Short mmCIF file of N, CA and C and ligand atoms in Angstrom, two decimals:
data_model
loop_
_atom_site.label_atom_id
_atom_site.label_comp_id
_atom_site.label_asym_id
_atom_site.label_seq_id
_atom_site.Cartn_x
_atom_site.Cartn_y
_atom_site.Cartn_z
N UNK A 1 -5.50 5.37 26.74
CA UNK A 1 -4.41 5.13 25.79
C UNK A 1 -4.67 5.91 24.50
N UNK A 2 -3.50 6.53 24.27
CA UNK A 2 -3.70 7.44 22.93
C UNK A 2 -4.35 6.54 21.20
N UNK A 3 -4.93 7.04 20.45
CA UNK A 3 -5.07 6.33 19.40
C UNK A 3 -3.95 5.87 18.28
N UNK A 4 -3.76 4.78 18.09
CA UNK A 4 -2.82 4.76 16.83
C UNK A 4 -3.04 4.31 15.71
N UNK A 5 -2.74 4.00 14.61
CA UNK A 5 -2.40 4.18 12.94
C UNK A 5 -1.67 3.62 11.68
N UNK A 6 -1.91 2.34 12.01
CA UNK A 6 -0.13 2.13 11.51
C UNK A 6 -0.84 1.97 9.91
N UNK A 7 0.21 2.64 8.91
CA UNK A 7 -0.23 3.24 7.56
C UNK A 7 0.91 2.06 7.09
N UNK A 8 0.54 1.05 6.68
CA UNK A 8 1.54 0.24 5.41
C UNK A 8 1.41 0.80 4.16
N UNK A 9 3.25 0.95 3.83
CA UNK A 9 3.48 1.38 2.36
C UNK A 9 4.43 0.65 1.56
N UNK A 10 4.37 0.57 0.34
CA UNK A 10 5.11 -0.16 -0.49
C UNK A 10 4.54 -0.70 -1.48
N UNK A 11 5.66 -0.94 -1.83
CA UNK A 11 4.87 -1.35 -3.92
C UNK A 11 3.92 -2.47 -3.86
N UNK A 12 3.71 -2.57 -5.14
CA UNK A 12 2.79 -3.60 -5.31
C UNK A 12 3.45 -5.31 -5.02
N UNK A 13 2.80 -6.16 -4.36
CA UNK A 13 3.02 -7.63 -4.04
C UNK A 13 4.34 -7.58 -2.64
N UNK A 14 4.03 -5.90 -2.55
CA UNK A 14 5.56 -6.03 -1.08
C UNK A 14 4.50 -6.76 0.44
N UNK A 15 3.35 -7.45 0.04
CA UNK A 15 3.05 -7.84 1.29
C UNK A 15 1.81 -6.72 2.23
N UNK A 16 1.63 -6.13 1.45
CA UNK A 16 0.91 -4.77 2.63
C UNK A 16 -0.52 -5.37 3.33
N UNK A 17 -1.18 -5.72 2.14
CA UNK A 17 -2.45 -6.65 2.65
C UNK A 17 -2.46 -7.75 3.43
N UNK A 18 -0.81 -8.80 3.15
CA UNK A 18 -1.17 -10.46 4.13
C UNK A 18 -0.38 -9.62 5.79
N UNK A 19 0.40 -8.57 5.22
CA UNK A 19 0.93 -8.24 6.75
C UNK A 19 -0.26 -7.00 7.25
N UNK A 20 -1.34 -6.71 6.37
CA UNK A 20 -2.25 -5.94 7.70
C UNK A 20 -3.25 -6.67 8.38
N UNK A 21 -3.13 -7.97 7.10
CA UNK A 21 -4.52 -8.92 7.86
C UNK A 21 -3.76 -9.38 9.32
N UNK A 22 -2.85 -9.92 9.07
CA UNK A 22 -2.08 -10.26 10.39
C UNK A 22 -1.81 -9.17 11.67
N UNK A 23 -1.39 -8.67 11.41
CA UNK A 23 -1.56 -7.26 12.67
C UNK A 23 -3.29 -7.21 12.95
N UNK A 24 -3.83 -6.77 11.69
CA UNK A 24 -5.42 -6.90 12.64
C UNK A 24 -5.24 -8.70 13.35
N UNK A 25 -5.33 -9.76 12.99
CA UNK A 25 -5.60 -10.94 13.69
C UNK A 25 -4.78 -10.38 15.45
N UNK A 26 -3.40 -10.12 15.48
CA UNK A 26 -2.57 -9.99 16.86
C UNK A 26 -2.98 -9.04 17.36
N UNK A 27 -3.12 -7.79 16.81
CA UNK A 27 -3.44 -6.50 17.75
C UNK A 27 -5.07 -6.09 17.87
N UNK A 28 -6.17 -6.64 16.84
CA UNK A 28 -7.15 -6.34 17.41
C UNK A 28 -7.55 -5.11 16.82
N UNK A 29 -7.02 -4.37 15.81
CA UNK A 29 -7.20 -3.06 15.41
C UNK A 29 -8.08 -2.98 14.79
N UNK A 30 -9.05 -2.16 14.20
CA UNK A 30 -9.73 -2.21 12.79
C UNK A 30 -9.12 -2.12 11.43
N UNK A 31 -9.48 -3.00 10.17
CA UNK A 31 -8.32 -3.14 9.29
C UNK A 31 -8.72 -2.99 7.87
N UNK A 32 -7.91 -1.88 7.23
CA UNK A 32 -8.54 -1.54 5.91
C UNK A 32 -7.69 -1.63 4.85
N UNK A 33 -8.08 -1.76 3.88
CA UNK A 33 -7.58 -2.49 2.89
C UNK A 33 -8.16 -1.66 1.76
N UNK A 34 -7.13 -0.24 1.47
CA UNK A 34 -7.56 0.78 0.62
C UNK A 34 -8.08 0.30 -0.65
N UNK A 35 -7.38 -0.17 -1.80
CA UNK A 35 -8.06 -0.87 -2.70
C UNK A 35 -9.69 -1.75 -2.61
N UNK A 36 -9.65 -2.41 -1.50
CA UNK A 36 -11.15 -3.29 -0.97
C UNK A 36 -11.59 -1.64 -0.72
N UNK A 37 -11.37 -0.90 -0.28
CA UNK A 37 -12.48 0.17 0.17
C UNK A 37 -13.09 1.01 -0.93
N UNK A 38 -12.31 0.73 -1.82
CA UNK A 38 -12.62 1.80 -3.04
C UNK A 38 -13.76 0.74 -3.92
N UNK A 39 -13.26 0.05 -3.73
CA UNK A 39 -14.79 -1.53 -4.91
C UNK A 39 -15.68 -1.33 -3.85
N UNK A 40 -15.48 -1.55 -2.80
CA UNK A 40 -16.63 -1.59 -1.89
C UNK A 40 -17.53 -0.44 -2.40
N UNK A 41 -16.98 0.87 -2.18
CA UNK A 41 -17.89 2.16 -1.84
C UNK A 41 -18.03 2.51 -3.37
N UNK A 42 -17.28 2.14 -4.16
CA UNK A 42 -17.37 3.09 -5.76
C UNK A 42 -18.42 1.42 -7.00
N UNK A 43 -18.49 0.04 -6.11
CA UNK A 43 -18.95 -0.86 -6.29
C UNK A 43 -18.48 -1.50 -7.68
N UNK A 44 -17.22 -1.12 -7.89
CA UNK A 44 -16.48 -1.80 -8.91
C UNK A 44 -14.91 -2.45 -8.85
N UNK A 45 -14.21 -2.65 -9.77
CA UNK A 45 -12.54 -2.85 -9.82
C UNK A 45 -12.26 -1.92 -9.35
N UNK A 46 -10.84 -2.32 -9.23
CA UNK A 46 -9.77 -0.85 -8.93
C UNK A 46 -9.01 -1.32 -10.92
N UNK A 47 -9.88 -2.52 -11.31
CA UNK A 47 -8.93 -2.40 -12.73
C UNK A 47 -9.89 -1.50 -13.39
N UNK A 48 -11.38 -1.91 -13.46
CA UNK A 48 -12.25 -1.06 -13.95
C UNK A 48 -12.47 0.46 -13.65
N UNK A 49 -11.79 0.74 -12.40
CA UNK A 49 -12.22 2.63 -13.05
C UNK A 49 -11.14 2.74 -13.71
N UNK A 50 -9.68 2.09 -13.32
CA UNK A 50 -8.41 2.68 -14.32
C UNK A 50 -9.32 2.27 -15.77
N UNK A 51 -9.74 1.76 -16.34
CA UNK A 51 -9.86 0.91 -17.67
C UNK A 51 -11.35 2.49 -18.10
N UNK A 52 -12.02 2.18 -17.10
CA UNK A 52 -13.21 3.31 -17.86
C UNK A 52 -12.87 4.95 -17.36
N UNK A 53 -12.60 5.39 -16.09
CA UNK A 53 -12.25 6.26 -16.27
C UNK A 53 -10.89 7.14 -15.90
N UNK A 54 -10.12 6.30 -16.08
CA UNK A 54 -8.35 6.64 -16.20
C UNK A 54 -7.95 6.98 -14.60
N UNK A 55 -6.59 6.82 -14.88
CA UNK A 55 -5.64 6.85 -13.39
C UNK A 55 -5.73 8.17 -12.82
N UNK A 56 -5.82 9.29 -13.45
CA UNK A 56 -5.88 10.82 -12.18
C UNK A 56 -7.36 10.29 -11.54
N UNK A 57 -8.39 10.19 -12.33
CA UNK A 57 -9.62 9.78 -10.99
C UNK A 57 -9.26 8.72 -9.97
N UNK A 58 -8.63 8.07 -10.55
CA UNK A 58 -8.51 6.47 -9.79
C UNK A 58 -7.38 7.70 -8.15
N UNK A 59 -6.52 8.20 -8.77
CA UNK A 59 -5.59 8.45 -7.92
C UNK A 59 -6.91 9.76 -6.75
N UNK A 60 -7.97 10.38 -7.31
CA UNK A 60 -8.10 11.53 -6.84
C UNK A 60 -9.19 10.73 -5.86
N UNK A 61 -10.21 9.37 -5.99
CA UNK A 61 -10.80 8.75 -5.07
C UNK A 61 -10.04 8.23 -4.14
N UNK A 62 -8.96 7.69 -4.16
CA UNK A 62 -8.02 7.06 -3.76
C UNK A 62 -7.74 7.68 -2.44
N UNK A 63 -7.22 9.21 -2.84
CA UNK A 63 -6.72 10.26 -1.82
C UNK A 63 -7.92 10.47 -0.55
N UNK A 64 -9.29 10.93 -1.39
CA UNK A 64 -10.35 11.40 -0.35
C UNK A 64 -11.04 9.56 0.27
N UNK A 65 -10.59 8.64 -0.26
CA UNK A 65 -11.18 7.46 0.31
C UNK A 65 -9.95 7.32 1.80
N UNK A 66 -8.95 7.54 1.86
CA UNK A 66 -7.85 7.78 2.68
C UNK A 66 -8.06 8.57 3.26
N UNK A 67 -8.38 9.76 3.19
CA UNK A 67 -9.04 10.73 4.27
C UNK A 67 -10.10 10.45 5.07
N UNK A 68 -11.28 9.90 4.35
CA UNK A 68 -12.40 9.13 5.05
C UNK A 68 -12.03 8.35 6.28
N UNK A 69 -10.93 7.10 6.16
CA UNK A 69 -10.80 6.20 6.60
C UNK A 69 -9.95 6.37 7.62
N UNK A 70 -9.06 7.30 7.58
CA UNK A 70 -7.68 7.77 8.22
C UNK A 70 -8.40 9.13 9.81
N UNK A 71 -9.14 9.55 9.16
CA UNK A 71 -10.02 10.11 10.43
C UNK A 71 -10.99 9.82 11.51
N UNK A 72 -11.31 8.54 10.96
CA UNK A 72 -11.92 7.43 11.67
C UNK A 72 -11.16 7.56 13.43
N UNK A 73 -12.32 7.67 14.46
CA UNK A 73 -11.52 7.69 15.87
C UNK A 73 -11.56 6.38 16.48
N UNK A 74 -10.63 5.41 15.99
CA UNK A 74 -10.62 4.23 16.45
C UNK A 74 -8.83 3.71 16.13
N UNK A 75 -8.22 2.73 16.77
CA UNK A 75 -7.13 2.10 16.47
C UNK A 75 -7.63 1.48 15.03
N UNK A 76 -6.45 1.86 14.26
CA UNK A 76 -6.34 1.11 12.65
C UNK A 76 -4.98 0.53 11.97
N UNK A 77 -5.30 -0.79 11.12
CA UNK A 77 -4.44 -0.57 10.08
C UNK A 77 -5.07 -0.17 8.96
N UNK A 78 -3.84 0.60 8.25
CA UNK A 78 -4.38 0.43 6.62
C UNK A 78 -3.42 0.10 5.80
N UNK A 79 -3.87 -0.63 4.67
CA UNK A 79 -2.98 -1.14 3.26
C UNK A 79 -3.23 -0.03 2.73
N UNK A 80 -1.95 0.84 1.92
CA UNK A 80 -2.21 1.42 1.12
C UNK A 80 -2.28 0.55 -0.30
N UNK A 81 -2.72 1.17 -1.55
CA UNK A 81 -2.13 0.76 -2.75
C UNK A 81 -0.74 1.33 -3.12
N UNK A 82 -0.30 0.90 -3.81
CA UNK A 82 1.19 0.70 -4.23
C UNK A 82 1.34 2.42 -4.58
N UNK A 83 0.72 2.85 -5.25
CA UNK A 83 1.12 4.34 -5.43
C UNK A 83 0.25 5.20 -4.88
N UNK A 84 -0.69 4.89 -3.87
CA UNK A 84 -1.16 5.88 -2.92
C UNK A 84 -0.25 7.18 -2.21
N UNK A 85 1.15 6.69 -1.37
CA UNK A 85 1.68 7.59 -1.37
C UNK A 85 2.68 8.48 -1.79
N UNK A 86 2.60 8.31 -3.27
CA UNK A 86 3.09 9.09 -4.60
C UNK A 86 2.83 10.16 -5.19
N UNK A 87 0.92 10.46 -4.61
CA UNK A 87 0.64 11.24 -5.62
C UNK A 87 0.16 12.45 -4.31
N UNK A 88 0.30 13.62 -5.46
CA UNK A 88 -0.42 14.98 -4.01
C UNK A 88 0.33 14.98 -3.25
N UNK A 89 -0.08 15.52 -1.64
CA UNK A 89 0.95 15.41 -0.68
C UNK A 89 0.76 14.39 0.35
N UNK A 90 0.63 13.14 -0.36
CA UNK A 90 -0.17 12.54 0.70
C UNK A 90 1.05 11.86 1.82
N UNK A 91 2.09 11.73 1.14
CA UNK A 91 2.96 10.92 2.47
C UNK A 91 3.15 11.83 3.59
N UNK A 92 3.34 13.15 2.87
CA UNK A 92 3.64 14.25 3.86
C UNK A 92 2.40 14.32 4.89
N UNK A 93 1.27 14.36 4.67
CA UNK A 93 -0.14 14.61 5.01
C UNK A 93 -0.56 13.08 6.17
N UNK A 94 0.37 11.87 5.85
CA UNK A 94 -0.44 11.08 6.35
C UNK A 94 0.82 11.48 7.98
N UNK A 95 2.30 11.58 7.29
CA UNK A 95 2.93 11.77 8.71
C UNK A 95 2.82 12.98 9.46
N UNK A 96 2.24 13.96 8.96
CA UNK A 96 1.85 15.18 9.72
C UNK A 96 0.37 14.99 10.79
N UNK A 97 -0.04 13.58 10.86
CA UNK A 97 -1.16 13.17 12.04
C UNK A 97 -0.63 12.47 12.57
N UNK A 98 -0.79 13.27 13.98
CA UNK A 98 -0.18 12.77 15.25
C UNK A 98 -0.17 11.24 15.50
N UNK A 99 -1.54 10.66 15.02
CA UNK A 99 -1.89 8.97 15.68
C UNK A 99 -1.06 8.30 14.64
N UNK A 100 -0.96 9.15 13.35
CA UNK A 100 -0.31 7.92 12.87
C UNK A 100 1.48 7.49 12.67
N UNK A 101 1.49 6.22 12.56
CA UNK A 101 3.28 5.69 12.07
C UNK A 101 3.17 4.92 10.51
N UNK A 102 4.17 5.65 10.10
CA UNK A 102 3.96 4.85 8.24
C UNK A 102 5.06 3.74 8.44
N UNK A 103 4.74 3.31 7.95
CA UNK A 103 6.29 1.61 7.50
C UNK A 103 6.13 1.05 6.13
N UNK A 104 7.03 1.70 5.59
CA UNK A 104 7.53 0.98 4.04
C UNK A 104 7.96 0.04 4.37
N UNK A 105 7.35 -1.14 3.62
CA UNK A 105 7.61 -2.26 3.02
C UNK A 105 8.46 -2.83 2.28
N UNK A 106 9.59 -2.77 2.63
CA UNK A 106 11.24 -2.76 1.75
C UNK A 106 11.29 -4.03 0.85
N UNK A 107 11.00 -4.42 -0.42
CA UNK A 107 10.89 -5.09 -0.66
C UNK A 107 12.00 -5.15 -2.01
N UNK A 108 13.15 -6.79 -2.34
CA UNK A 108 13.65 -5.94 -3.55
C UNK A 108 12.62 -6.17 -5.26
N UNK A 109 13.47 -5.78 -6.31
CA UNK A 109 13.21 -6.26 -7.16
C UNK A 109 12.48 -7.92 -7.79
N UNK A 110 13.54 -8.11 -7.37
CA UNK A 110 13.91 -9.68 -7.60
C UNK A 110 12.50 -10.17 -7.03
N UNK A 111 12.29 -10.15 -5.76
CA UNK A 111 10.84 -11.16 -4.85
C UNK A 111 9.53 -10.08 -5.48
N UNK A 112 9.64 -8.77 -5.84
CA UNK A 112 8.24 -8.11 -6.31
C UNK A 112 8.06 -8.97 -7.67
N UNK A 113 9.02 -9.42 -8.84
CA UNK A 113 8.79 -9.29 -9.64
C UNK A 113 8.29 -11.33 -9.67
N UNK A 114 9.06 -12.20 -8.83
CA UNK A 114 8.54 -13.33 -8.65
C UNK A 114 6.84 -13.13 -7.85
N UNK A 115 6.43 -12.58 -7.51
CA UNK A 115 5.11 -12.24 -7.03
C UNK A 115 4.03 -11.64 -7.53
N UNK A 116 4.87 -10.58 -8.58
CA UNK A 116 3.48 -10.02 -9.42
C UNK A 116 3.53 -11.17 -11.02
N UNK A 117 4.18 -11.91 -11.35
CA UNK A 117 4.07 -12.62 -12.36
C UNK A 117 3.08 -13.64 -11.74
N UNK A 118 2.28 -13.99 -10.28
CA UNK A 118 1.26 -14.89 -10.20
C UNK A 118 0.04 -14.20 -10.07
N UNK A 119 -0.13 -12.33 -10.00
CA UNK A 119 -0.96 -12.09 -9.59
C UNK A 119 -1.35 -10.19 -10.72
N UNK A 120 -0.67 -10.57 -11.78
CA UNK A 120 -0.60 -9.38 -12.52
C UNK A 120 -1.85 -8.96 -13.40
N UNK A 121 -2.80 -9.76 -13.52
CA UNK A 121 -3.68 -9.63 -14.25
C UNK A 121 -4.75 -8.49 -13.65
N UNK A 122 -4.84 -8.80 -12.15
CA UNK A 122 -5.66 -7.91 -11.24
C UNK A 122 -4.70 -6.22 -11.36
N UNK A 123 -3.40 -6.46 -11.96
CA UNK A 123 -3.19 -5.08 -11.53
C UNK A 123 -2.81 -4.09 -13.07
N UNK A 124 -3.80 -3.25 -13.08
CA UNK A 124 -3.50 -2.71 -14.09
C UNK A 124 -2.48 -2.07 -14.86
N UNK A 125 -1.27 -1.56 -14.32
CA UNK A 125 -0.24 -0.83 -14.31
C UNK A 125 0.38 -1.83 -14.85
N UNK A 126 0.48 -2.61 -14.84
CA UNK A 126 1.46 -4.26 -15.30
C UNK A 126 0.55 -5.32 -16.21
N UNK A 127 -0.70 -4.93 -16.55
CA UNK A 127 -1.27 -6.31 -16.68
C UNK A 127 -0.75 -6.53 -18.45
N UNK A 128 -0.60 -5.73 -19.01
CA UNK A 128 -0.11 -5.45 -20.09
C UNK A 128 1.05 -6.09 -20.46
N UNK A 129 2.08 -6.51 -19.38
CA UNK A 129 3.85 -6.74 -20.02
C UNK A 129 3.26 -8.30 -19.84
N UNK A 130 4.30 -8.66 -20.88
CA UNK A 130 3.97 -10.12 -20.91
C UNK A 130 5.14 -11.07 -20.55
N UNK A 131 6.79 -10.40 -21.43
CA UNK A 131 7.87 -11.19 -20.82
C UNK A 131 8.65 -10.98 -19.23
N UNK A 132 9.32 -12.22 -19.24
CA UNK A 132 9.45 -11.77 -17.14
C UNK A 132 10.21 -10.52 -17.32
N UNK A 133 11.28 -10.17 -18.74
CA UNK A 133 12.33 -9.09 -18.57
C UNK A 133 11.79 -7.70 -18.29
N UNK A 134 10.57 -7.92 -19.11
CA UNK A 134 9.74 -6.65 -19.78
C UNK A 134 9.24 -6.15 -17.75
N UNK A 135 8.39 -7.38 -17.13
CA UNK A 135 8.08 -6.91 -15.82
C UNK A 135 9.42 -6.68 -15.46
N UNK A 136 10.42 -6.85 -15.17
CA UNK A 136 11.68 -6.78 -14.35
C UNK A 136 12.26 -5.35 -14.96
N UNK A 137 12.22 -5.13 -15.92
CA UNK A 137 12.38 -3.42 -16.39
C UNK A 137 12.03 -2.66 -16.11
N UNK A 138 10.63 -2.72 -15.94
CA UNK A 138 9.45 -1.47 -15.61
C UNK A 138 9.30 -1.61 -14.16
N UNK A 139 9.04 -2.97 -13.16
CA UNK A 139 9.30 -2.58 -11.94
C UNK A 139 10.94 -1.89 -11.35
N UNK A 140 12.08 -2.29 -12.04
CA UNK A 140 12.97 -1.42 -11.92
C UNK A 140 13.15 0.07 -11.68
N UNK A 141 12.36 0.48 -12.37
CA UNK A 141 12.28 1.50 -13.22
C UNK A 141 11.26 2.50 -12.00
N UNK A 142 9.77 1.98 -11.78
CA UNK A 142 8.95 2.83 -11.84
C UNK A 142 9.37 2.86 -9.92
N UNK A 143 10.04 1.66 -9.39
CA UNK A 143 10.55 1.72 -8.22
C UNK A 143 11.81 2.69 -8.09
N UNK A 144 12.51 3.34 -8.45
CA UNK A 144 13.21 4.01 -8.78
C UNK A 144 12.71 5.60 -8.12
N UNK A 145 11.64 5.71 -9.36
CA UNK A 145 10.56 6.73 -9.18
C UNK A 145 10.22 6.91 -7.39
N UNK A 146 9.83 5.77 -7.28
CA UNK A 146 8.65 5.81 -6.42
C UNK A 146 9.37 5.67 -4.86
N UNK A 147 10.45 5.58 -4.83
CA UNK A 147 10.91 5.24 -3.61
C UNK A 147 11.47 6.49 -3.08
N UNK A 148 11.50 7.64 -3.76
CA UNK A 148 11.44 8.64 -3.26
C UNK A 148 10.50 8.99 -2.23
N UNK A 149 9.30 8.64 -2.83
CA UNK A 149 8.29 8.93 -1.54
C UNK A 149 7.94 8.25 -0.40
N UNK A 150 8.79 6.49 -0.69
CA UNK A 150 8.11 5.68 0.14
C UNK A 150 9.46 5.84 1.42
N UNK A 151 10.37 6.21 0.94
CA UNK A 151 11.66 7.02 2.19
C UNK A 151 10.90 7.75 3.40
N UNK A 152 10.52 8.43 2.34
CA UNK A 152 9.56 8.95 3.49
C UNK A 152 8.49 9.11 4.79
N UNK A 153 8.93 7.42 4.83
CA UNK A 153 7.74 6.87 5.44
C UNK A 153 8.77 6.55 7.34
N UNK A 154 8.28 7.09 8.19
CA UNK A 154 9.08 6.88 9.81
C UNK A 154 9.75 5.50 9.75
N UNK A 155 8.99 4.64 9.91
CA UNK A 155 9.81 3.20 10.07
C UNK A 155 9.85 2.29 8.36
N UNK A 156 11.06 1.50 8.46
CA UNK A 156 10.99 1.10 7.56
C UNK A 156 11.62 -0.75 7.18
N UNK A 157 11.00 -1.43 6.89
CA UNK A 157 11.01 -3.49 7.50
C UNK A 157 11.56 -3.63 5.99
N UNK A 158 12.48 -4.04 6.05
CA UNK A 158 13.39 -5.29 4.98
C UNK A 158 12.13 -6.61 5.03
N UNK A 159 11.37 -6.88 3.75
CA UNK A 159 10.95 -8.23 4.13
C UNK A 159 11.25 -9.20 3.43
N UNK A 160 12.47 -8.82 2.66
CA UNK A 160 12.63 -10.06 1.53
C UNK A 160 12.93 -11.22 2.92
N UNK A 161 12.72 -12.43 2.95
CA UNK A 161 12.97 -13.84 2.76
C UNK A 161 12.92 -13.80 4.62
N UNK A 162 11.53 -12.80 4.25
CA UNK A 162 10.91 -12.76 6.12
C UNK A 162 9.15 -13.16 5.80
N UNK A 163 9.06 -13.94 6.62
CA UNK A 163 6.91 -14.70 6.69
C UNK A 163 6.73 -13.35 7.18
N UNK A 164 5.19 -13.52 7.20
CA UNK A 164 4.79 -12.49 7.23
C UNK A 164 4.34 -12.14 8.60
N UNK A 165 4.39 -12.81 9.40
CA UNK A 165 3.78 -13.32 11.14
C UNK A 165 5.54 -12.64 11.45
N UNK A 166 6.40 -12.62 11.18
CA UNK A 166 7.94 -11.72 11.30
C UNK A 166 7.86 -10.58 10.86
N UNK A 167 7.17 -10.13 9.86
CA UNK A 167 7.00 -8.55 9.55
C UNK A 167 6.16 -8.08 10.27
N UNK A 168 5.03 -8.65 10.59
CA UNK A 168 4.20 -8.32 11.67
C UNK A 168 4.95 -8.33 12.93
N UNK A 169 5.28 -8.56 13.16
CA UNK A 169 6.09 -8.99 14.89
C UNK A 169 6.81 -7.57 14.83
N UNK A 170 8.00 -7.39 13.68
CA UNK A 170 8.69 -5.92 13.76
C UNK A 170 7.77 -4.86 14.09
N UNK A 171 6.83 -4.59 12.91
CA UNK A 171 5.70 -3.89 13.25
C UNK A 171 5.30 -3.19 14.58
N UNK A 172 5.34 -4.39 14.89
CA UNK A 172 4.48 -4.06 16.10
C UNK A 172 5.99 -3.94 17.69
N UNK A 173 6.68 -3.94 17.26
CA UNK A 173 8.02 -3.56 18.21
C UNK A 173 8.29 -2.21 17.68
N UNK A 174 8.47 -1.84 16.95
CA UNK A 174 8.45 -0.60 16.56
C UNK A 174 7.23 0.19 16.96
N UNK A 175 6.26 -0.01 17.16
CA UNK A 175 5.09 0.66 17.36
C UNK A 175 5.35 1.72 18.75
N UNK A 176 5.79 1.40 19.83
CA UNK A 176 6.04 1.44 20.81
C UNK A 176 6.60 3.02 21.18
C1 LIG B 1 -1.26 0.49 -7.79
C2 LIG B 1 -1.27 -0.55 -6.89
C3 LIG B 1 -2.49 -1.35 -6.62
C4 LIG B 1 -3.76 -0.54 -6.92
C5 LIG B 1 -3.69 0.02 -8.30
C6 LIG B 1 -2.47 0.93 -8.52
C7 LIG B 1 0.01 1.23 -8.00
O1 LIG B 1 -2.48 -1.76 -5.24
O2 LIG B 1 -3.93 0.50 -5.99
O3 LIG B 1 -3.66 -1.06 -9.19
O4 LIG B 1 -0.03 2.36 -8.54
O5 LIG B 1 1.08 0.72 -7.60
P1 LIG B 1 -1.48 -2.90 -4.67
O6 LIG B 1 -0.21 -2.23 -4.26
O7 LIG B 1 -2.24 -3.42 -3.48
O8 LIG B 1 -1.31 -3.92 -5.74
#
């Protein structure tokens, strides 16, 4: 059986991590969790290198920690981080390998912004806004930006006001 890949994309709190843990639990794959790989191997935050040595490094480990992991000859998932495939050519780069399938994480406004107000402190890009409008502006905004690239991704799951054992399930019907 050929090797496969499945690359989760989408913003921040769209789910990428509770729906890859779940696909690894059903399918058995090996399962990575780009952000966990970067503390692991660089042995810090992903808030602390943004904080000591700024977002182009953060973005340029980011890229070659994805290459590392993505060449690996084994069945995988991976979580990307929220703007992993934004920067360089990486969306282009991850669908130009044969094993792999990308799936954006369609997530709207409204449920990112009820989700990162319980969990914003860990993320640097946001940890800063303090009123809900102020988050609801700037995720507006920088999603805007960013969904240019995440289009780009082969398959693509609506998950507002779907569990995550249902985004997994699509997932993996699509895989096929
Ligand atoms: C980022 C998202 C984060 C993390 C970093 C930058 C982004 O990952 O990689 O804080 O640029 O959107 P999550 O999407 O897992 O929160």
């Amino acid at each position: 059986m050929s090797l496969k890949k499945i690359i989760l994309i989408g913003y921040m709190a769209s789910g990428k991590s509770a729906v890859g843990r779940k696909l690894h639990e059903q399918l058995n794959y090996d399962y990575y969790d780009l952000d966990n790989y970067i503390e692991i191997n660089y042995e810090t935050s992903v808030e602390n290198i943004f904080k000591t040595k700024g977002e182009l490094y953060f973005r340029q480990i980011e890229r070659k920690s994805l290459e590392n992991i993505v060449t690996i000859k084994r069945n995988l998932i991976i979580s990307l981080g929220g703007g992993t495939p934004c920067y360089f050519d990486t969306i282009d780069f991850l669908n130009s390998i044969k094993e792999t399938k990308t799936f954006f994480l369609k997530t709207s406004v409204k449920t990112i912004c009820e989700r990162l107000k319980k969990s914003k402190i860990k993320r640097p890009l946001i940890s800063h806004l303090i009123e809900e409008t102020e988050i609801k502006e700037f995720v507006g905004k920088h999603l805007l930006e960013r969904n240019f690239f995440y289009e780009k991704s082969e398959k693509k799951i609506n998950t507002d006001e779907k569990t995550v054992r249902a985004v997994a399930n699509e997932i993996i019907k699509k895989l096929a």
